[in-house]
């Protein structure tokens, strides 16, 4: 089928991937109109892979010189603005609000984000020298995070989305911007072919050794940390600022909303690795593992 009723909205198959039907015009507008600049940095994720966290880190990394002393640290934009406002999505924000938005107000280098699969990126993104940072996550935690998120979007009287039903769809590839494995594989391949253009990152590696990963990110973006920065704790400062505990406790992230009506606090749930075991039976976990193993076979990629 090319259309499936998938709470909270029907999903349509477009260029091999499932998108909420209300997003399609925006995806097409973005594909037709977005002009990448060579200095752009685009964060790419599947939903629920840690986008909010990496948006905050990218913003803090790029703007670290501006907010380096304690006076300016107190005025850091991340303290009063949600990461999704600071690093906006193309199709889920800019092109959803306007078919051909004026992006001239963005100062270079522009920090933008997208959930689009590699094969559906606007041509100019693939053709220009802009950089892509791709973050993926263990499929079981991604799935559980997504399930929680969609339960928030459901009308209260409907209760929770039955987990086995959601799992079945996920394993058949029917999930937002899914099949999940095709999304990941597209960027994994691009990253091995063009490592200077696409940086491939994993949520679990960020959690395990964030300072190594943030330095890797800074190097990739052409903004490596200086010896002085490494000595004076700049990396640790960025990680503290962007930590789950810090961001989730900020008033803006506890009470604000995005223009689409989504509540900022919904982007912060637990922020842990392995939470899936608290919701899925061993059998359910094995089903996802089996599908992923089959789909990733031969790619060199493992979760
Ligand atoms: P959980 O639901 O497993 O807690 P996205 O930003 O792509 O929507 O992903 C949301 C997931 O990232 C949620 O996962 C959320 O809790 C987690 N997350 C948000 N901010 C985080 C942070 N600063 N550090 C680690 N994880 C974070």
PDB file of C-alpha atoms and ligand atoms in Angstrom:
ATOM      1  CA  UNK A   1       0.000   0.000   0.000  1.00  0.00           C
ATOM      2  CA  UNK A   2       1.165   3.560  -0.579  1.00  0.00           C
ATOM      3  CA  UNK A   3      -0.862   5.025   2.287  1.00  0.00           C
ATOM      4  CA  UNK A   4      -1.126   3.667   5.819  1.00  0.00           C
ATOM      5  CA  UNK A   5      -3.026   4.990   8.784  1.00  0.00           C
ATOM      6  CA  UNK A   6      -0.250   5.476  11.283  1.00  0.00           C
ATOM      7  CA  UNK A   7      -1.123   7.449  14.366  1.00  0.00           C
ATOM      8  CA  UNK A   8      -0.974  10.397  14.733  1.00  0.00           C
ATOM      9  CA  UNK A   9      -1.452  10.962  11.017  1.00  0.00           C
ATOM     10  CA  UNK A  10      -1.541   8.942   7.854  1.00  0.00           C
ATOM     11  CA  UNK A  11       1.827   8.227   6.293  1.00  0.00           C
ATOM     12  CA  UNK A  12       2.408   8.417   2.555  1.00  0.00           C
ATOM     13  CA  UNK A  13       5.133   6.670   0.643  1.00  0.00           C
ATOM     14  CA  UNK A  14       7.230   9.226  -1.235  1.00  0.00           C
ATOM     15  CA  UNK A  15      10.474   8.338  -3.014  1.00  0.00           C
ATOM     16  CA  UNK A  16      10.668   5.103  -1.043  1.00  0.00           C
ATOM     17  CA  UNK A  17      10.134   6.605   2.422  1.00  0.00           C
ATOM     18  CA  UNK A  18       7.103   7.191   4.645  1.00  0.00           C
ATOM     19  CA  UNK A  19       6.186  10.776   5.467  1.00  0.00           C
ATOM     20  CA  UNK A  20       3.185  12.236   7.262  1.00  0.00           C
ATOM     21  CA  UNK A  21       0.837  13.342   4.503  1.00  0.00           C
ATOM     22  CA  UNK A  22       0.689  16.933   5.791  1.00  0.00           C
ATOM     23  CA  UNK A  23       4.469  17.202   5.321  1.00  0.00           C
ATOM     24  CA  UNK A  24       4.660  16.247   1.660  1.00  0.00           C
ATOM     25  CA  UNK A  25       4.105  19.706   0.181  1.00  0.00           C
ATOM     26  CA  UNK A  26       6.849  21.006   2.403  1.00  0.00           C
ATOM     27  CA  UNK A  27       9.236  18.212   1.395  1.00  0.00           C
ATOM     28  CA  UNK A  28       8.646  18.964  -2.276  1.00  0.00           C
ATOM     29  CA  UNK A  29       9.004  22.738  -1.748  1.00  0.00           C
ATOM     30  CA  UNK A  30      12.275  22.156   0.072  1.00  0.00           C
ATOM     31  CA  UNK A  31      13.543  19.866  -2.674  1.00  0.00           C
ATOM     32  CA  UNK A  32      12.627  22.434  -5.325  1.00  0.00           C
ATOM     33  CA  UNK A  33      13.765  25.624  -3.661  1.00  0.00           C
ATOM     34  CA  UNK A  34      16.426  25.087  -1.015  1.00  0.00           C
ATOM     35  CA  UNK A  35      19.786  26.376  -2.189  1.00  0.00           C
ATOM     36  CA  UNK A  36      22.640  25.016  -0.128  1.00  0.00           C
ATOM     37  CA  UNK A  37      25.693  27.167   0.530  1.00  0.00           C
ATOM     38  CA  UNK A  38      29.110  25.540   0.687  1.00  0.00           C
ATOM     39  CA  UNK A  39      29.453  26.756   4.277  1.00  0.00           C
ATOM     40  CA  UNK A  40      26.127  25.232   5.453  1.00  0.00           C
ATOM     41  CA  UNK A  41      26.097  22.597   8.148  1.00  0.00           C
ATOM     42  CA  UNK A  42      23.094  20.326   8.052  1.00  0.00           C
ATOM     43  CA  UNK A  43      22.205  18.027  10.918  1.00  0.00           C
ATOM     44  CA  UNK A  44      20.372  14.939   9.678  1.00  0.00           C
ATOM     45  CA  UNK A  45      18.540  12.383  11.806  1.00  0.00           C
ATOM     46  CA  UNK A  46      15.609  10.046  11.844  1.00  0.00           C
ATOM     47  CA  UNK A  47      13.078  11.239  14.396  1.00  0.00           C
ATOM     48  CA  UNK A  48      13.985  10.396  18.019  1.00  0.00           C
ATOM     49  CA  UNK A  49      17.673   9.714  17.450  1.00  0.00           C
ATOM     50  CA  UNK A  50      18.872  12.621  19.598  1.00  0.00           C
ATOM     51  CA  UNK A  51      18.272  15.530  17.220  1.00  0.00           C
ATOM     52  CA  UNK A  52      17.526  18.030  19.990  1.00  0.00           C
ATOM     53  CA  UNK A  53      20.727  17.167  21.826  1.00  0.00           C
ATOM     54  CA  UNK A  54      22.913  17.452  18.748  1.00  0.00           C
ATOM     55  CA  UNK A  55      21.239  20.675  17.653  1.00  0.00           C
ATOM     56  CA  UNK A  56      22.209  22.169  21.000  1.00  0.00           C
ATOM     57  CA  UNK A  57      25.768  20.867  20.727  1.00  0.00           C
ATOM     58  CA  UNK A  58      26.215  22.106  17.157  1.00  0.00           C
ATOM     59  CA  UNK A  59      24.924  25.529  18.124  1.00  0.00           C
ATOM     60  CA  UNK A  60      27.156  25.713  21.189  1.00  0.00           C
ATOM     61  CA  UNK A  61      30.177  24.527  19.200  1.00  0.00           C
ATOM     62  CA  UNK A  62      29.744  27.025  16.396  1.00  0.00           C
ATOM     63  CA  UNK A  63      29.089  29.952  18.706  1.00  0.00           C
ATOM     64  CA  UNK A  64      31.590  29.132  21.435  1.00  0.00           C
ATOM     65  CA  UNK A  65      33.827  32.138  20.887  1.00  0.00           C
ATOM     66  CA  UNK A  66      30.903  34.545  21.397  1.00  0.00           C
ATOM     67  CA  UNK A  67      29.964  33.068  24.764  1.00  0.00           C
ATOM     68  CA  UNK A  68      33.317  32.199  26.227  1.00  0.00           C
ATOM     69  CA  UNK A  69      33.441  34.438  29.315  1.00  0.00           C
ATOM     70  CA  UNK A  70      31.209  34.012  32.327  1.00  0.00           C
ATOM     71  CA  UNK A  71      29.227  37.207  31.641  1.00  0.00           C
ATOM     72  CA  UNK A  72      28.244  36.111  28.136  1.00  0.00           C
ATOM     73  CA  UNK A  73      27.722  32.508  29.228  1.00  0.00           C
ATOM     74  CA  UNK A  74      24.796  33.760  31.320  1.00  0.00           C
ATOM     75  CA  UNK A  75      23.266  35.201  28.171  1.00  0.00           C
ATOM     76  CA  UNK A  76      23.747  32.090  26.079  1.00  0.00           C
ATOM     77  CA  UNK A  77      20.816  31.637  23.608  1.00  0.00           C
ATOM     78  CA  UNK A  78      20.452  27.984  24.655  1.00  0.00           C
ATOM     79  CA  UNK A  79      19.314  29.208  28.074  1.00  0.00           C
ATOM     80  CA  UNK A  80      16.280  30.974  26.671  1.00  0.00           C
ATOM     81  CA  UNK A  81      15.567  29.303  23.339  1.00  0.00           C
ATOM     82  CA  UNK A  82      14.723  25.738  22.441  1.00  0.00           C
ATOM     83  CA  UNK A  83      17.355  24.006  20.249  1.00  0.00           C
ATOM     84  CA  UNK A  84      14.714  23.567  17.518  1.00  0.00           C
ATOM     85  CA  UNK A  85      14.332  27.349  17.335  1.00  0.00           C
ATOM     86  CA  UNK A  86      18.084  27.862  17.076  1.00  0.00           C
ATOM     87  CA  UNK A  87      18.703  25.148  14.474  1.00  0.00           C
ATOM     88  CA  UNK A  88      15.461  24.908  12.490  1.00  0.00           C
ATOM     89  CA  UNK A  89      14.314  22.008  10.401  1.00  0.00           C
ATOM     90  CA  UNK A  90      13.982  22.622   6.677  1.00  0.00           C
ATOM     91  CA  UNK A  91      10.903  20.501   5.874  1.00  0.00           C
ATOM     92  CA  UNK A  92       9.419  20.346   9.386  1.00  0.00           C
ATOM     93  CA  UNK A  93       9.692  24.082   9.937  1.00  0.00           C
ATOM     94  CA  UNK A  94      10.962  26.543   7.339  1.00  0.00           C
ATOM     95  CA  UNK A  95       9.316  25.052   4.231  1.00  0.00           C
ATOM     96  CA  UNK A  96       6.227  24.049   6.184  1.00  0.00           C
ATOM     97  CA  UNK A  97       5.563  27.664   7.073  1.00  0.00           C
ATOM     98  CA  UNK A  98       6.381  29.071   3.646  1.00  0.00           C
ATOM     99  CA  UNK A  99       6.918  27.390   0.270  1.00  0.00           C
ATOM    100  CA  UNK A 100       9.950  29.539  -0.473  1.00  0.00           C
ATOM    101  CA  UNK A 101      11.130  31.066   2.804  1.00  0.00           C
ATOM    102  CA  UNK A 102      13.551  33.969   2.906  1.00  0.00           C
ATOM    103  CA  UNK A 103      16.695  32.554   4.501  1.00  0.00           C
ATOM    104  CA  UNK A 104      18.800  35.675   4.055  1.00  0.00           C
ATOM    105  CA  UNK A 105      18.553  36.493   7.758  1.00  0.00           C
ATOM    106  CA  UNK A 106      20.668  33.424   8.609  1.00  0.00           C
ATOM    107  CA  UNK A 107      24.270  34.336   9.102  1.00  0.00           C
ATOM    108  CA  UNK A 108      26.909  32.112   7.597  1.00  0.00           C
ATOM    109  CA  UNK A 109      27.697  29.352   8.370  1.00  0.00           C
ATOM    110  CA  UNK A 110      24.035  28.388   8.535  1.00  0.00           C
ATOM    111  CA  UNK A 111      23.058  25.632  10.931  1.00  0.00           C
ATOM    112  CA  UNK A 112      20.016  23.772   9.642  1.00  0.00           C
ATOM    113  CA  UNK A 113      18.427  20.375  10.149  1.00  0.00           C
ATOM    114  CA  UNK A 114      16.455  17.806   8.236  1.00  0.00           C
ATOM    115  CA  UNK A 115      14.943  14.349   8.596  1.00  0.00           C
ATOM    116  CA  UNK A 116      15.092  13.748   4.829  1.00  0.00           C
ATOM    117  CA  UNK A 117      16.751  10.552   3.597  1.00  0.00           C
ATOM    118  CA  UNK A 118      19.971  10.991   1.627  1.00  0.00           C
ATOM    119  CA  UNK A 119      18.352  10.069  -1.686  1.00  0.00           C
ATOM    120  CA  UNK A 120      15.640  12.720  -1.205  1.00  0.00           C
ATOM    121  CA  UNK A 121      17.886  15.614  -0.210  1.00  0.00           C
ATOM    122  CA  UNK A 122      17.542  18.755  -2.335  1.00  0.00           C
ATOM    123  CA  UNK A 123      19.969  18.495  -5.254  1.00  0.00           C
ATOM    124  CA  UNK A 124      21.937  21.511  -4.123  1.00  0.00           C
ATOM    125  CA  UNK A 125      22.750  19.805  -0.819  1.00  0.00           C
ATOM    126  CA  UNK A 126      24.257  16.822  -2.562  1.00  0.00           C
ATOM    127  CA  UNK A 127      26.017  18.934  -5.191  1.00  0.00           C
ATOM    128  CA  UNK A 128      27.470  21.653  -2.975  1.00  0.00           C
ATOM    129  CA  UNK A 129      30.354  21.371  -0.544  1.00  0.00           C
ATOM    130  CA  UNK A 130      28.102  21.811   2.484  1.00  0.00           C
ATOM    131  CA  UNK A 131      28.622  19.401   5.349  1.00  0.00           C
ATOM    132  CA  UNK A 132      26.192  16.847   6.747  1.00  0.00           C
ATOM    133  CA  UNK A 133      26.276  15.552  10.300  1.00  0.00           C
ATOM    134  CA  UNK A 134      24.247  12.359  10.576  1.00  0.00           C
ATOM    135  CA  UNK A 135      23.209  10.999  13.957  1.00  0.00           C
ATOM    136  CA  UNK A 136      21.593   7.584  14.311  1.00  0.00           C
ATOM    137  CA  UNK A 137      20.570   5.494  17.293  1.00  0.00           C
ATOM    138  CA  UNK A 138      19.995   1.905  18.265  1.00  0.00           C
ATOM    139  CA  UNK A 139      16.721   0.986  16.506  1.00  0.00           C
ATOM    140  CA  UNK A 140      15.092  -0.454  19.644  1.00  0.00           C
ATOM    141  CA  UNK A 141      15.595   2.707  21.706  1.00  0.00           C
ATOM    142  CA  UNK A 142      14.614   4.828  18.704  1.00  0.00           C
ATOM    143  CA  UNK A 143      11.425   2.835  18.311  1.00  0.00           C
ATOM    144  CA  UNK A 144      10.514   3.088  22.010  1.00  0.00           C
ATOM    145  CA  UNK A 145      11.290   6.802  22.078  1.00  0.00           C
ATOM    146  CA  UNK A 146       9.066   7.270  19.025  1.00  0.00           C
ATOM    147  CA  UNK A 147       6.284   5.225  20.599  1.00  0.00           C
ATOM    148  CA  UNK A 148       6.313   7.423  23.701  1.00  0.00           C
ATOM    149  CA  UNK A 149       6.352  10.529  21.570  1.00  0.00           C
ATOM    150  CA  UNK A 150       3.391   9.490  19.454  1.00  0.00           C
ATOM    151  CA  UNK A 151       1.431   8.551  22.542  1.00  0.00           C
ATOM    152  CA  UNK A 152       1.710  12.192  23.574  1.00  0.00           C
ATOM    153  CA  UNK A 153       0.203  13.238  20.265  1.00  0.00           C
ATOM    154  CA  UNK A 154      -2.764  10.892  20.578  1.00  0.00           C
ATOM    155  CA  UNK A 155      -6.091  12.168  21.823  1.00  0.00           C
ATOM    156  CA  UNK A 156      -6.395  11.222  25.501  1.00  0.00           C
ATOM    157  CA  UNK A 157      -9.495   9.063  25.099  1.00  0.00           C
ATOM    158  CA  UNK A 158      -7.647   6.807  22.659  1.00  0.00           C
ATOM    159  CA  UNK A 159      -5.086   5.765  25.270  1.00  0.00           C
ATOM    160  CA  UNK A 160      -1.711   4.357  24.332  1.00  0.00           C
ATOM    161  CA  UNK A 161      -0.918   3.054  20.896  1.00  0.00           C
ATOM    162  CA  UNK A 162      -0.695  -0.752  21.262  1.00  0.00           C
ATOM    163  CA  UNK A 163       3.019  -1.546  21.294  1.00  0.00           C
ATOM    164  CA  UNK A 164       2.815  -4.769  19.200  1.00  0.00           C
ATOM    165  CA  UNK A 165       0.955  -2.896  16.472  1.00  0.00           C
ATOM    166  CA  UNK A 166       3.538  -0.094  16.446  1.00  0.00           C
ATOM    167  CA  UNK A 167       6.366  -2.629  16.402  1.00  0.00           C
ATOM    168  CA  UNK A 168       4.825  -4.456  13.493  1.00  0.00           C
ATOM    169  CA  UNK A 169       4.700  -1.255  11.439  1.00  0.00           C
ATOM    170  CA  UNK A 170       8.264  -0.304  12.381  1.00  0.00           C
ATOM    171  CA  UNK A 171       9.517  -3.740  11.317  1.00  0.00           C
ATOM    172  CA  UNK A 172       7.718  -3.392   8.004  1.00  0.00           C
ATOM    173  CA  UNK A 173       9.481  -0.072   7.504  1.00  0.00           C
ATOM    174  CA  UNK A 174       6.387   2.033   8.119  1.00  0.00           C
ATOM    175  CA  UNK A 175       7.603   4.761  10.453  1.00  0.00           C
ATOM    176  CA  UNK A 176       8.173   8.505  10.104  1.00  0.00           C
ATOM    177  CA  UNK A 177      10.899   8.950   7.477  1.00  0.00           C
ATOM    178  CA  UNK A 178      11.354   5.166   7.490  1.00  0.00           C
ATOM    179  CA  UNK A 179      12.216   2.437   6.692  1.00  0.00           C
ATOM    180  CA  UNK A 180      14.600   3.264   9.492  1.00  0.00           C
ATOM    181  CA  UNK A 181      17.337   0.988   8.110  1.00  0.00           C
ATOM    182  CA  UNK A 182      17.198   2.593   4.664  1.00  0.00           C
ATOM    183  CA  UNK A 183      17.526   6.030   6.228  1.00  0.00           C
ATOM    184  CA  UNK A 184      20.625   4.980   8.163  1.00  0.00           C
ATOM    185  CA  UNK A 185      22.134   3.020   5.285  1.00  0.00           C
ATOM    186  CA  UNK A 186      21.824   5.946   2.879  1.00  0.00           C
ATOM    187  CA  UNK A 187      23.972   8.157   5.086  1.00  0.00           C
ATOM    188  CA  UNK A 188      26.299   5.365   6.123  1.00  0.00           C
ATOM    189  CA  UNK A 189      27.151   4.754   2.481  1.00  0.00           C
ATOM    190  CA  UNK A 190      27.484   8.474   1.731  1.00  0.00           C
ATOM    191  CA  UNK A 191      29.793   8.855   4.719  1.00  0.00           C
ATOM    192  CA  UNK A 192      32.070   6.027   3.640  1.00  0.00           C
ATOM    193  CA  UNK A 193      32.245   7.422   0.108  1.00  0.00           C
ATOM    194  CA  UNK A 194      32.600  11.089   1.138  1.00  0.00           C
ATOM    195  CA  UNK A 195      33.958  11.259   4.688  1.00  0.00           C
ATOM    196  CA  UNK A 196      34.800  14.960   4.272  1.00  0.00           C
ATOM    197  CA  UNK A 197      31.125  15.681   3.475  1.00  0.00           C
ATOM    198  CA  UNK A 198      29.184  13.336   5.765  1.00  0.00           C
ATOM    199  CA  UNK A 199      30.037  12.621   9.390  1.00  0.00           C
ATOM    200  CA  UNK A 200      28.312   9.490  10.689  1.00  0.00           C
ATOM    201  CA  UNK A 201      27.615   9.493  14.422  1.00  0.00           C
ATOM    202  CA  UNK A 202      25.800   7.257  16.888  1.00  0.00           C
ATOM    203  CA  UNK A 203      23.790   8.354  19.921  1.00  0.00           C
ATOM    204  CA  UNK A 204      25.319   5.541  21.987  1.00  0.00           C
ATOM    205  CA  UNK A 205      28.862   6.709  21.175  1.00  0.00           C
ATOM    206  CA  UNK A 206      27.909  10.243  22.166  1.00  0.00           C
ATOM    207  CA  UNK A 207      26.602   8.943  25.482  1.00  0.00           C
ATOM    208  CA  UNK A 208      29.649   6.721  26.078  1.00  0.00           C
ATOM    209  CA  UNK A 209      32.334   9.295  25.325  1.00  0.00           C
ATOM    210  CA  UNK A 210      30.826  12.685  24.586  1.00  0.00           C
ATOM    211  CA  UNK A 211      34.050  14.653  24.749  1.00  0.00           C
ATOM    212  CA  UNK A 212      35.743  12.487  22.102  1.00  0.00           C
ATOM    213  CA  UNK A 213      32.673  12.793  19.876  1.00  0.00           C
ATOM    214  CA  UNK A 214      32.379  16.553  20.309  1.00  0.00           C
ATOM    215  CA  UNK A 215      36.015  16.972  19.351  1.00  0.00           C
ATOM    216  CA  UNK A 216      35.416  14.781  16.317  1.00  0.00           C
ATOM    217  CA  UNK A 217      32.477  16.991  15.426  1.00  0.00           C
ATOM    218  CA  UNK A 218      34.492  20.182  15.852  1.00  0.00           C
ATOM    219  CA  UNK A 219      37.281  18.803  13.642  1.00  0.00           C
ATOM    220  CA  UNK A 220      34.775  17.778  10.975  1.00  0.00           C
ATOM    221  CA  UNK A 221      33.182  21.213  10.989  1.00  0.00           C
ATOM    222  CA  UNK A 222      36.567  22.800  10.456  1.00  0.00           C
ATOM    223  CA  UNK A 223      36.446  24.364  13.945  1.00  0.00           C
ATOM    224  CA  UNK A 224      38.862  22.203  15.939  1.00  0.00           C
ATOM    225  CA  UNK A 225      39.403  23.056  19.591  1.00  0.00           C
ATOM    226  CA  UNK A 226      42.617  24.943  20.248  1.00  0.00           C
ATOM    227  CA  UNK A 227      45.117  23.775  22.863  1.00  0.00           C
ATOM    228  CA  UNK A 228      43.966  26.653  25.009  1.00  0.00           C
ATOM    229  CA  UNK A 229      40.307  25.583  24.713  1.00  0.00           C
ATOM    230  CA  UNK A 230      41.188  22.014  25.565  1.00  0.00           C
ATOM    231  CA  UNK A 231      43.049  23.238  28.663  1.00  0.00           C
ATOM    232  CA  UNK A 232      40.390  25.651  29.856  1.00  0.00           C
ATOM    233  CA  UNK A 233      37.477  23.201  29.812  1.00  0.00           C
ATOM    234  CA  UNK A 234      35.571  24.523  26.781  1.00  0.00           C
ATOM    235  CA  UNK A 235      34.564  20.990  25.728  1.00  0.00           C
ATOM    236  CA  UNK A 236      33.252  20.138  29.190  1.00  0.00           C
ATOM    237  CA  UNK A 237      31.428  23.493  29.343  1.00  0.00           C
ATOM    238  CA  UNK A 238      29.590  22.738  26.086  1.00  0.00           C
ATOM    239  CA  UNK A 239      28.665  19.265  27.280  1.00  0.00           C
ATOM    240  CA  UNK A 240      27.377  20.608  30.599  1.00  0.00           C
ATOM    241  CA  UNK A 241      25.328  23.255  28.862  1.00  0.00           C
ATOM    242  CA  UNK A 242      23.816  20.668  26.477  1.00  0.00           C
ATOM    243  CA  UNK A 243      23.345  17.856  28.986  1.00  0.00           C
ATOM    244  CA  UNK A 244      19.946  16.272  29.371  1.00  0.00           C
ATOM    245  CA  UNK A 245      19.684  17.478  32.975  1.00  0.00           C
ATOM    246  CA  UNK A 246      20.560  21.057  32.117  1.00  0.00           C
ATOM    247  CA  UNK A 247      18.462  21.453  28.979  1.00  0.00           C
ATOM    248  CA  UNK A 248      15.409  19.629  30.322  1.00  0.00           C
ATOM    249  CA  UNK A 249      15.358  21.773  33.477  1.00  0.00           C
ATOM    250  CA  UNK A 250      15.345  25.109  31.632  1.00  0.00           C
ATOM    251  CA  UNK A 251      12.095  27.022  31.777  1.00  0.00           C
ATOM    252  CA  UNK A 252      11.963  27.426  27.992  1.00  0.00           C
ATOM    253  CA  UNK A 253      12.168  23.665  27.498  1.00  0.00           C
ATOM    254  CA  UNK A 254       9.726  22.877  30.307  1.00  0.00           C
ATOM    255  CA  UNK A 255       6.960  25.177  29.187  1.00  0.00           C
ATOM    256  CA  UNK A 256       7.441  26.422  25.624  1.00  0.00           C
ATOM    257  CA  UNK A 257       5.925  25.174  22.373  1.00  0.00           C
ATOM    258  CA  UNK A 258       7.132  24.986  18.788  1.00  0.00           C
ATOM    259  CA  UNK A 259       5.118  26.751  16.075  1.00  0.00           C
ATOM    260  CA  UNK A 260       3.669  23.354  15.095  1.00  0.00           C
ATOM    261  CA  UNK A 261       2.139  23.085  18.580  1.00  0.00           C
ATOM    262  CA  UNK A 262       4.560  20.406  19.778  1.00  0.00           C
ATOM    263  CA  UNK A 263       5.599  21.010  23.360  1.00  0.00           C
ATOM    264  CA  UNK A 264       9.293  21.587  23.957  1.00  0.00           C
ATOM    265  CA  UNK A 265       9.282  19.271  26.954  1.00  0.00           C
ATOM    266  CA  UNK A 266       8.272  16.295  24.782  1.00  0.00           C
ATOM    267  CA  UNK A 267      11.769  16.272  23.309  1.00  0.00           C
ATOM    268  CA  UNK A 268      13.221  15.384  26.704  1.00  0.00           C
ATOM    269  CA  UNK A 269      12.080  12.087  28.160  1.00  0.00           C
ATOM    270  CA  UNK A 270      14.865   9.959  29.670  1.00  0.00           C
ATOM    271  CA  UNK A 271      17.875  10.392  27.437  1.00  0.00           C
ATOM    272  CA  UNK A 272      19.300   6.965  28.218  1.00  0.00           C
ATOM    273  CA  UNK A 273      20.720   4.000  26.355  1.00  0.00           C
ATOM    274  CA  UNK A 274      18.853   0.699  26.659  1.00  0.00           C
ATOM    275  CA  UNK A 275      15.515   1.971  27.978  1.00  0.00           C
ATOM    276  CA  UNK A 276      13.807  -0.297  25.429  1.00  0.00           C
ATOM    277  CA  UNK A 277      14.145  -3.284  27.770  1.00  0.00           C
ATOM    278  CA  UNK A 278      11.671  -1.623  30.135  1.00  0.00           C
ATOM    279  CA  UNK A 279       8.959  -1.806  27.501  1.00  0.00           C
ATOM    280  CA  UNK A 280       9.711  -4.592  25.051  1.00  0.00           C
ATOM    281  CA  UNK A 281       9.663  -8.315  25.667  1.00  0.00           C
ATOM    282  CA  UNK A 282      12.765 -10.271  24.656  1.00  0.00           C
ATOM    283  CA  UNK A 283      10.766 -11.575  21.716  1.00  0.00           C
ATOM    284  CA  UNK A 284       9.926  -8.071  20.503  1.00  0.00           C
ATOM    285  CA  UNK A 285      13.573  -7.061  20.774  1.00  0.00           C
ATOM    286  CA  UNK A 286      14.618 -10.114  18.793  1.00  0.00           C
ATOM    287  CA  UNK A 287      12.177  -9.207  16.050  1.00  0.00           C
ATOM    288  CA  UNK A 288      13.778  -5.774  15.551  1.00  0.00           C
ATOM    289  CA  UNK A 289      17.271  -7.269  15.829  1.00  0.00           C
ATOM    290  CA  UNK A 290      16.409  -9.856  13.195  1.00  0.00           C
ATOM    291  CA  UNK A 291      15.076  -7.298  10.738  1.00  0.00           C
ATOM    292  CA  UNK A 292      18.039  -4.975  11.276  1.00  0.00           C
ATOM    293  CA  UNK A 293      20.561  -7.765  10.918  1.00  0.00           C
ATOM    294  CA  UNK A 294      19.034  -8.803   7.638  1.00  0.00           C
ATOM    295  CA  UNK A 295      18.800  -5.253   6.274  1.00  0.00           C
ATOM    296  CA  UNK A 296      22.265  -4.147   7.389  1.00  0.00           C
ATOM    297  CA  UNK A 297      23.929  -7.348   6.228  1.00  0.00           C
ATOM    298  CA  UNK A 298      27.076  -6.615   4.264  1.00  0.00           C
ATOM    299  CA  UNK A 299      27.094  -2.892   5.072  1.00  0.00           C
ATOM    300  CA  UNK A 300      29.631  -3.112   7.883  1.00  0.00           C
ATOM    301  CA  UNK A 301      27.195  -1.253  10.118  1.00  0.00           C
ATOM    302  CA  UNK A 302      26.097  -2.704  13.460  1.00  0.00           C
ATOM    303  CA  UNK A 303      24.073  -1.477  16.409  1.00  0.00           C
TER     304      UNK A 303
HETATM  305  P1  LIG B   1      14.191   9.094  24.925  1.00  0.00           P
HETATM  306  O1  LIG B   1      12.760   9.153  24.495  1.00  0.00           O
HETATM  307  O2  LIG B   1      14.766   7.733  24.777  1.00  0.00           O
HETATM  308  O3  LIG B   1      14.417   9.650  26.283  1.00  0.00           O
HETATM  309  P2  LIG B   1      14.904  13.782  19.104  1.00  0.00           P
HETATM  310  O4  LIG B   1      15.538  14.996  19.675  1.00  0.00           O
HETATM  311  O5  LIG B   1      15.557  13.299  17.864  1.00  0.00           O
HETATM  312  O6  LIG B   1      13.442  13.944  19.009  1.00  0.00           O
HETATM  313  O7  LIG B   1      15.198  12.601  20.138  1.00  0.00           O
HETATM  314  C1  LIG B   1      14.613  12.601  21.401  1.00  0.00           C
HETATM  315  C2  LIG B   1      15.385  11.634  22.277  1.00  0.00           C
HETATM  316  O8  LIG B   1      16.634  12.255  22.664  1.00  0.00           O
HETATM  317  C3  LIG B   1      14.639  11.345  23.568  1.00  0.00           C
HETATM  318  O9  LIG B   1      15.021  10.018  23.929  1.00  0.00           O
HETATM  319  C4  LIG B   1      15.216  12.396  24.492  1.00  0.00           C
HETATM  320  O10 LIG B   1      15.034  12.147  25.844  1.00  0.00           O
HETATM  321  C5  LIG B   1      16.678  12.363  24.087  1.00  0.00           C
HETATM  322  N1  LIG B   1      17.402  13.592  24.466  1.00  0.00           N
HETATM  323  C6  LIG B   1      16.964  14.864  24.420  1.00  0.00           C
HETATM  324  N2  LIG B   1      17.888  15.717  24.867  1.00  0.00           N
HETATM  325  C7  LIG B   1      18.951  14.970  25.226  1.00  0.00           C
HETATM  326  C8  LIG B   1      20.231  15.272  25.788  1.00  0.00           C
HETATM  327  N3  LIG B   1      20.579  16.514  26.075  1.00  0.00           N
HETATM  328  N4  LIG B   1      21.073  14.256  26.019  1.00  0.00           N
HETATM  329  C9  LIG B   1      20.730  12.972  25.733  1.00  0.00           C
HETATM  330  N5  LIG B   1      19.531  12.623  25.209  1.00  0.00           N
HETATM  331  C10 LIG B   1      18.646  13.605  24.958  1.00  0.00           C
END
